[in-house]
Tab-separated table of C-alpha atoms in Angstrom:
chain	number	residue	atom	x	y	z
H	22	MET	CA	0.000	0.000	0.000
H	23	PRO	CA	1.505	3.380	-0.955
H	24	LYS	CA	2.809	5.319	1.980
H	25	LEU	CA	0.762	8.375	2.759
H	26	LYS	CA	2.490	11.656	2.048
H	27	GLU	CA	3.588	13.455	5.166
H	28	ARG	CA	1.902	16.765	5.781
H	29	THR	CA	3.774	19.555	7.596
H	30	PHE	CA	2.325	22.657	9.139
H	31	ALA	CA	4.017	25.697	10.616
H	32	ILE	CA	1.867	25.640	13.750
H	33	PRO	CA	0.694	22.152	14.732
H	34	THR	CA	-2.376	23.274	16.641
H	35	ALA	CA	-4.941	20.824	17.995
H	36	THR	CA	-7.313	21.709	15.140
H	37	THR	CA	-4.600	21.120	12.577
H	38	CYS	CA	-3.765	17.770	14.110
H	39	CYS	CA	-7.424	16.734	13.943
H	40	TRP	CA	-7.610	17.646	10.260
H	41	MET	CA	-4.391	15.753	9.591
H	42	LEU	CA	-5.882	12.652	11.204
H	43	ILE	CA	-9.141	12.963	9.254
H	44	LEU	CA	-7.363	13.435	5.922
H	45	ASN	CA	-5.032	10.533	6.538
H	46	LEU	CA	-7.860	8.213	7.575
H	47	ALA	CA	-9.906	9.179	4.523
H	48	SER	CA	-6.968	8.486	2.223
H	49	LEU	CA	-6.208	5.210	3.960
H	50	PHE	CA	-9.854	4.099	3.745
H	51	HIS	CA	-9.978	4.878	0.022
H	52	ASN	CA	-6.727	3.052	-0.715
H	53	THR	CA	-7.844	0.012	1.239
H	54	ALA	CA	-10.930	-0.239	-0.935
H	55	ASP	CA	-8.554	-0.658	-3.891
H	56	ALA	CA	-7.753	-4.117	-2.639
H	57	PHE	CA	-8.801	-7.109	-4.625
H	58	VAL	CA	-9.207	-10.593	-3.322
H	59	ASN	CA	-9.210	-13.313	-5.961
H	60	ASN	CA	-9.897	-16.631	-4.287
H	61	ASN	CA	-12.102	-18.230	-6.940
H	62	ASN	CA	-15.090	-16.273	-5.746
H	63	TYR	CA	-14.840	-12.515	-6.291
H	64	LYS	CA	-12.326	-9.890	-7.243
H	65	MET	CA	-12.778	-6.575	-5.475
H	66	ILE	CA	-11.349	-3.974	-7.807
H	67	THR	CA	-11.183	-0.219	-8.050
H	68	THR	CA	-7.523	0.104	-9.131
H	69	SER	CA	-4.750	-2.201	-10.257
H	70	GLN	CA	-3.174	-2.326	-6.820
H	71	THR	CA	-2.978	-5.816	-5.316
H	72	ILE	CA	-2.430	-6.812	-1.698
H	73	THR	CA	-2.465	-10.170	-0.006
H	74	VAL	CA	-5.393	-11.878	1.681
H	75	SER	CA	-3.800	-11.459	5.099
H	76	GLN	CA	-3.241	-7.738	4.466
H	77	THR	CA	-6.813	-7.354	3.262
H	78	ARG	CA	-8.105	-9.164	6.313
H	79	LYS	CA	-6.244	-6.897	8.725
H	80	ARG	CA	-7.222	-3.681	6.970
H	81	ALA	CA	-10.805	-4.660	6.267
H	82	SER	CA	-11.477	-5.655	9.843
H	83	THR	CA	-10.523	-2.154	10.973
H	84	LEU	CA	-11.345	0.199	8.138
H	85	PHE	CA	-14.476	-1.263	6.638
H	86	LEU	CA	-15.989	-1.556	10.081
H	87	LEU	CA	-15.676	2.221	10.396
H	88	SER	CA	-18.816	2.235	8.286
H	89	GLN	CA	-21.739	0.536	10.016
H	90	ASP	CA	-23.854	0.781	6.842
H	91	LEU	CA	-23.540	-2.262	4.579
H	92	HIS	CA	-24.939	-0.343	1.612
H	93	GLN	CA	-22.314	2.358	2.031
H	94	LYS	CA	-19.570	-0.256	2.123
H	95	MET	CA	-20.750	-1.773	-1.131
H	96	LYS	CA	-20.419	1.582	-2.882
H	97	TYR	CA	-16.658	1.425	-2.416
H	98	LEU	CA	-16.342	-1.868	-4.234
H	99	ASP	CA	-16.777	-3.022	-7.805
H	100	LEU	CA	-17.571	-6.716	-7.647
H	101	GLU	CA	-16.618	-9.021	-10.476
H	102	ARG	CA	-17.811	-12.632	-10.401
H	103	THR	CA	-14.936	-15.091	-10.812
H	104	GLY	CA	-15.925	-18.444	-9.360
H	105	GLU	CA	-18.069	-20.738	-7.297
H	106	GLY	CA	-17.469	-20.110	-3.631
H	107	ILE	CA	-15.310	-19.396	-0.629
H	108	ASP	CA	-14.389	-22.361	1.521
H	109	HIS	CA	-11.147	-21.335	3.237
H	110	ALA	CA	-11.158	-19.732	6.654
H	111	ASP	CA	-8.922	-16.775	5.756
H	112	GLU	CA	-10.806	-15.961	2.567
H	113	ALA	CA	-14.094	-16.347	4.382
H	114	ALA	CA	-12.986	-13.920	7.066
H	115	VAL	CA	-12.014	-11.378	4.408
H	116	SER	CA	-15.383	-11.831	2.757
H	117	ALA	CA	-17.117	-11.290	6.075
H	118	SER	CA	-15.246	-8.065	6.705
H	119	LEU	CA	-15.934	-6.647	3.265
H	120	TYR	CA	-19.447	-7.834	2.567
H	121	MET	CA	-21.280	-8.452	5.769
H	122	ASN	CA	-22.897	-6.592	8.587
H	123	PRO	CA	-20.303	-5.956	11.311
H	124	ALA	CA	-22.528	-7.872	13.746
H	125	ALA	CA	-21.456	-11.087	11.996
H	126	SER	CA	-18.005	-10.963	13.501
H	127	LYS	CA	-17.621	-14.727	13.780
H	128	LEU	CA	-17.706	-16.615	10.527
H	129	ALA	CA	-18.004	-20.322	9.897
H	130	PRO	CA	-15.246	-21.702	7.667
H	131	HIS	CA	-17.888	-23.063	5.279
H	132	VAL	CA	-19.484	-19.734	4.444
H	133	GLN	CA	-19.993	-19.146	0.735
H	134	ILE	CA	-20.994	-15.952	-0.987
H	135	SER	CA	-21.742	-16.988	-4.518
H	136	TRP	CA	-25.423	-16.769	-5.400
H	137	GLU	CA	-26.448	-13.255	-4.359
H	138	PRO	CA	-25.255	-11.438	-7.532
H	139	ASP	CA	-27.104	-13.895	-9.781
H	140	ALA	CA	-30.281	-13.627	-7.725
H	141	ALA	CA	-30.023	-9.836	-7.712
H	142	ASN	CA	-29.785	-9.788	-11.506
H	143	ILE	CA	-32.918	-11.921	-11.773
H	144	ILE	CA	-34.755	-9.648	-9.343
H	145	LYS	CA	-33.724	-6.592	-11.367
H	146	GLN	CA	-35.141	-8.137	-14.527
H	147	LEU	CA	-38.360	-9.142	-12.776
H	148	ALA	CA	-38.730	-5.642	-11.344
H	149	LYS	CA	-38.518	-4.186	-14.850
H	150	ILE	CA	-41.396	-6.293	-16.154
H	151	SER	CA	-43.554	-6.430	-13.014
H	152	ASN	CA	-46.642	-4.351	-12.322
H	153	PRO	CA	-45.354	-0.779	-11.816
H	154	SER	CA	-48.204	0.029	-9.442
H	155	ARG	CA	-46.978	-2.399	-6.782
H	156	PRO	CA	-43.613	-3.581	-5.441
H	157	LEU	CA	-42.042	-6.841	-6.528
H	158	MET	CA	-42.429	-9.219	-3.572
H	159	VAL	CA	-39.468	-11.542	-2.987
H	160	GLY	CA	-39.336	-14.242	-0.323
H	161	VAL	CA	-36.091	-15.657	1.065
H	162	VAL	CA	-36.371	-18.815	3.166
H	163	GLY	CA	-33.565	-20.354	5.173
H	164	ILE	CA	-33.190	-22.342	8.353
H	165	PRO	CA	-31.671	-20.719	11.460
H	166	GLY	CA	-27.940	-20.322	10.982
H	167	SER	CA	-28.053	-20.420	7.176
H	168	GLY	CA	-27.131	-16.753	6.813
H	169	LYS	CA	-30.419	-15.604	5.295
H	170	SER	CA	-30.527	-12.249	7.077
H	171	THR	CA	-27.047	-11.290	5.914
H	172	SER	CA	-27.764	-12.558	2.401
H	173	CYS	CA	-30.874	-10.374	2.236
H	174	GLU	CA	-28.842	-7.294	3.160
H	175	ILE	CA	-26.316	-8.209	0.466
H	176	LEU	CA	-29.138	-8.672	-2.056
H	177	ALA	CA	-30.510	-5.230	-1.228
H	178	ALA	CA	-27.031	-3.759	-1.679
H	179	PHE	CA	-26.631	-5.377	-5.097
H	180	LEU	CA	-30.042	-4.061	-6.141
H	181	GLU	CA	-29.616	-0.470	-5.055
H	182	ASP	CA	-27.918	0.719	-8.249
H	183	GLU	CA	-31.237	0.158	-10.049
H	184	VAL	CA	-34.015	-0.281	-7.484
H	185	ASP	CA	-34.537	0.427	-3.797
H	186	ALA	CA	-35.332	-2.672	-1.790
H	187	MET	CA	-36.702	-3.056	1.710
H	188	VAL	CA	-35.769	-6.083	3.824
H	189	MET	CA	-38.716	-7.308	5.885
H	190	PRO	CA	-37.805	-9.940	8.534
H	191	MET	CA	-40.411	-12.475	9.593
H	192	ASP	CA	-39.105	-12.408	13.187
H	193	GLY	CA	-41.293	-9.441	14.088
H	194	TYR	CA	-44.320	-11.712	13.843
H	195	HIS	CA	-43.393	-13.937	16.783
H	196	TYR	CA	-46.072	-14.026	19.436
H	197	SER	CA	-44.810	-12.045	22.410
H	198	LEU	CA	-43.975	-13.880	25.618
H	199	GLU	CA	-47.035	-12.271	27.168
H	200	GLN	CA	-49.232	-13.663	24.390
H	201	LEU	CA	-47.669	-17.117	24.623
H	202	ALA	CA	-48.375	-17.140	28.361
H	203	THR	CA	-52.115	-16.956	27.647
H	204	PHE	CA	-52.195	-20.251	25.730
H	205	PRO	CA	-53.374	-23.375	27.593
H	206	ASP	CA	-50.033	-25.048	26.780
H	207	ALA	CA	-48.025	-21.920	27.571
H	208	ASP	CA	-44.940	-23.680	28.950
H	209	ASP	CA	-44.705	-25.915	25.901
H	210	LYS	CA	-45.144	-23.024	23.464
H	211	ILE	CA	-42.515	-20.903	25.181
H	212	TYR	CA	-40.084	-23.826	25.136
H	213	ARG	CA	-40.827	-24.453	21.443
H	214	ARG	CA	-40.652	-20.789	20.506
H	215	GLY	CA	-39.734	-20.635	16.847
H	216	ALA	CA	-42.159	-23.407	15.840
H	217	THR	CA	-44.921	-22.673	13.325
H	218	ASP	CA	-47.594	-22.172	15.997
H	219	THR	CA	-45.547	-19.619	17.967
H	220	PHE	CA	-45.838	-17.018	15.207
H	221	ASP	CA	-48.766	-14.916	14.026
H	222	PRO	CA	-48.963	-15.669	10.282
H	223	ALA	CA	-52.310	-13.867	9.984
H	224	SER	CA	-50.676	-10.559	10.932
H	225	LEU	CA	-47.835	-11.212	8.493
H	226	ALA	CA	-50.337	-11.945	5.719
H	227	ARG	CA	-52.230	-8.770	6.541
H	228	ASP	CA	-49.104	-6.625	6.268
H	229	LEU	CA	-48.005	-8.332	3.049
H	230	GLU	CA	-51.471	-7.646	1.634
H	231	ARG	CA	-51.194	-3.976	2.607
H	232	ILE	CA	-47.791	-3.697	0.945
H	233	ALA	CA	-48.590	-5.657	-2.204
H	234	HIS	CA	-52.102	-4.418	-2.909
H	235	GLY	CA	-52.768	-1.455	-0.634
H	236	THR	CA	-52.490	2.269	-1.208
H	237	GLU	CA	-50.898	3.518	2.036
H	238	ASP	CA	-47.808	5.643	1.439
H	239	GLU	CA	-46.015	4.214	4.475
H	240	ILE	CA	-46.505	0.936	6.303
H	241	TYR	CA	-44.718	0.226	9.572
H	242	ILE	CA	-43.511	-3.301	10.182
H	243	PRO	CA	-42.594	-4.938	13.518
H	244	GLY	CA	-39.094	-6.117	14.277
H	245	PHE	CA	-37.567	-8.308	16.958
H	246	ASP	CA	-35.433	-7.064	19.838
H	247	HIS	CA	-33.072	-9.837	20.905
H	248	ALA	CA	-32.175	-7.963	24.072
H	249	LEU	CA	-35.840	-7.904	25.118
H	250	GLY	CA	-36.600	-11.316	23.687
H	251	ASP	CA	-39.782	-9.964	22.108
H	252	PRO	CA	-41.147	-8.346	18.953
H	253	VAL	CA	-41.354	-4.564	18.910
H	254	PRO	CA	-43.606	-2.426	16.689
H	255	ASN	CA	-42.596	-0.006	13.945
H	256	GLN	CA	-39.025	-1.193	13.467
H	257	HIS	CA	-39.133	-1.173	9.661
H	258	VAL	CA	-41.001	1.064	7.251
H	259	PHE	CA	-42.155	0.386	3.717
H	260	GLN	CA	-42.332	3.543	1.594
H	261	ARG	CA	-44.466	3.078	-1.494
H	262	ASN	CA	-42.821	5.821	-3.521
H	263	LYS	CA	-39.351	4.504	-2.720
H	264	HIS	CA	-39.305	0.733	-2.344
H	265	LYS	CA	-39.836	-1.106	-5.619
H	266	VAL	CA	-38.736	-4.456	-4.184
H	267	VAL	CA	-39.632	-5.992	-0.817
H	268	ILE	CA	-37.440	-8.862	0.395
H	269	CYS	CA	-39.291	-10.793	3.085
H	270	GLU	CA	-37.053	-13.266	4.910
H	271	GLY	CA	-37.939	-16.023	7.309
H	272	LEU	CA	-38.257	-19.693	8.085
H	273	TYR	CA	-41.865	-20.513	7.190
H	274	LEU	CA	-42.722	-18.295	4.217
H	275	LEU	CA	-43.215	-21.395	2.042
H	276	HIS	CA	-44.779	-23.619	4.689
H	277	ASP	CA	-48.147	-24.967	3.519
H	278	LYS	CA	-49.966	-25.645	6.802
H	279	ASP	CA	-50.836	-24.070	10.160
H	280	GLY	CA	-51.985	-20.756	8.656
H	281	TRP	CA	-48.777	-20.241	6.670
H	282	GLU	CA	-50.361	-21.509	3.459
H	283	HIS	CA	-51.780	-18.013	2.886
H	284	ILE	CA	-48.338	-16.374	2.677
H	285	GLN	CA	-47.099	-17.752	-0.645
H	286	LYS	CA	-49.691	-15.962	-2.735
H	287	PHE	CA	-48.152	-12.588	-1.860
H	288	LEU	CA	-44.660	-13.587	-3.033
H	289	ASP	CA	-43.810	-13.132	-6.705
H	290	TRP	CA	-40.464	-14.919	-6.562
H	291	THR	CA	-38.878	-17.016	-3.829
H	292	ILE	CA	-35.422	-18.257	-2.892
H	293	PHE	CA	-34.660	-21.196	-0.619
H	294	ILE	CA	-31.195	-21.164	0.941
H	295	GLU	CA	-30.393	-24.851	1.247
H	296	ALA	CA	-27.902	-25.452	4.042
H	297	ASP	CA	-26.590	-28.459	5.909
H	298	VAL	CA	-28.926	-28.890	8.879
H	299	ASP	CA	-26.251	-30.531	11.030
H	300	VAL	CA	-23.835	-27.658	10.424
H	301	CYS	CA	-26.487	-25.045	11.211
H	302	ILE	CA	-27.612	-26.828	14.378
H	303	ASP	CA	-24.010	-26.972	15.566
H	304	ARG	CA	-23.775	-23.222	14.947
H	305	LEU	CA	-26.952	-22.654	16.958
H	306	LYS	CA	-25.646	-24.689	19.862
H	307	GLU	CA	-22.657	-22.381	20.033
H	308	ARG	CA	-24.614	-19.199	19.370
H	309	ASN	CA	-27.360	-19.881	21.882
H	310	LYS	CA	-25.018	-20.351	24.816
H	311	CYS	CA	-25.799	-16.725	25.643
H	312	ILE	CA	-29.453	-17.483	26.419
H	313	PRO	CA	-30.041	-16.686	30.106
H	314	GLY	CA	-31.473	-19.389	32.326
H	315	TYR	CA	-30.269	-22.333	30.224
H	316	THR	CA	-27.268	-24.569	30.871
H	317	PRO	CA	-25.093	-25.652	27.920
H	318	GLU	CA	-26.613	-29.120	28.230
H	319	GLU	CA	-30.147	-27.701	28.045
H	320	ILE	CA	-29.164	-25.659	24.986
H	321	GLU	CA	-27.908	-28.847	23.315
H	322	VAL	CA	-31.176	-30.642	24.018
H	323	ARG	CA	-33.349	-27.750	22.905
H	324	CYS	CA	-31.481	-27.327	19.629
H	325	GLU	CA	-32.100	-30.991	18.851
H	326	GLU	CA	-35.708	-31.127	20.064
H	327	VAL	CA	-36.890	-27.770	18.728
H	328	ASP	CA	-34.547	-26.135	16.240
H	329	ARG	CA	-33.752	-29.288	14.284
H	330	VAL	CA	-37.436	-30.166	13.985
H	331	ASN	CA	-38.272	-26.643	12.800
H	332	ALA	CA	-35.413	-26.615	10.302
H	333	GLU	CA	-36.308	-29.972	8.790
H	334	LEU	CA	-39.995	-29.044	8.574
H	335	ALA	CA	-39.290	-25.747	6.826
H	336	SER	CA	-36.814	-27.357	4.426
H	337	LEU	CA	-39.339	-29.925	3.230
H	338	THR	CA	-41.827	-27.390	1.922
H	339	ALA	CA	-39.374	-24.667	0.916
H	340	GLY	CA	-37.485	-26.976	-1.415
H	341	LYS	CA	-40.754	-27.972	-3.033
H	342	TYR	CA	-42.167	-24.504	-3.685
H	343	ALA	CA	-39.172	-22.168	-4.104
H	344	SER	CA	-38.555	-20.448	-7.437
H	345	MET	CA	-34.796	-20.753	-6.904
H	346	VAL	CA	-32.786	-23.050	-4.645
H	347	VAL	CA	-29.283	-21.964	-3.655
H	348	GLN	CA	-26.669	-23.447	-1.381
H	349	THR	CA	-24.630	-21.701	1.228
H	350	GLY	CA	-22.709	-22.146	4.430
H	351	ALA	CA	-23.695	-20.789	7.808
H	352	ILE	CA	-22.997	-17.475	9.504
H	353	LEU	CA	-22.193	-17.502	13.207
H	354	PRO	CA	-23.153	-14.082	14.628
H	355	LYS	CA	-22.065	-12.583	17.907
H	356	GLU	CA	-23.081	-14.564	20.947
H	357	ASP	CA	-25.599	-11.947	22.075
H	358	ASN	CA	-27.765	-12.634	19.016
H	359	CYS	CA	-29.608	-15.671	20.350
H	360	GLU	CA	-31.884	-17.589	18.022
H	361	ILE	CA	-34.385	-18.778	20.613
H	362	PHE	CA	-35.917	-15.322	21.092
């Protein structure tokens, strides 16, 4: 990396020193974005300068994380498709630093980023020919630990040069703990939270109907607060004049029973992220160690009794109905992002 030119000033005041730091950081950030990584997956190119994977990893982990906005990060990079996938730990870590939300600071060695550009191109073409009076509705289904949330953010980033996309997580439609406590089998439902009957698919269908066929200029969508362990209202907003694509992501969007069968009709095009269930369950066992009130042994049992059952159930129907099936590895987020709540 070219050495930054030294700047000298007659009076090195505090203000001058601050400006020197800002200018140097800006130059360093720009030069780091020149890096390309060619590991049979992507080349990241803005100039001809080349640096090693290890150098990229060190710089990306610091400099790219200065920006907390994934979309802003993507603007610094010109992505050129060169291969099938990333399957080496170092290359995967570089990919995580450059592509992914900073919250995904721990990355499984198997993570692959290979299908998002192709899917984004298809979505762009569909958006061009779809009904201009309504947004294109895209569904992304993946089991817990498959990386669907991060992939949806990457999809939105790839789309933004042509269309604005909103990511709409299904997690906001969990029944709250207070609601679950009112059921006759409350203890069982709370333990199995994440199963089909612990969500409110009717509310999800109602909001999808409002977005796809309504006339409201803005529609507020619930999100999920992992710190609270409960859904919270008005965490996402659909803006009709802005968002031409809505990417709804979740586990049961293509499930065909238990009230979920009414969801598919609102989705114009769907993607199923096919991932190794055993790998994802192992990731969950590690990730969910942060859940308060559970021992590691209880986490192990719950992941097998609840999460594995949910994952296998969702995979059966998603593979049958999805417009596009892709394969990926699994993202292991920070330990405070527990899957149970």
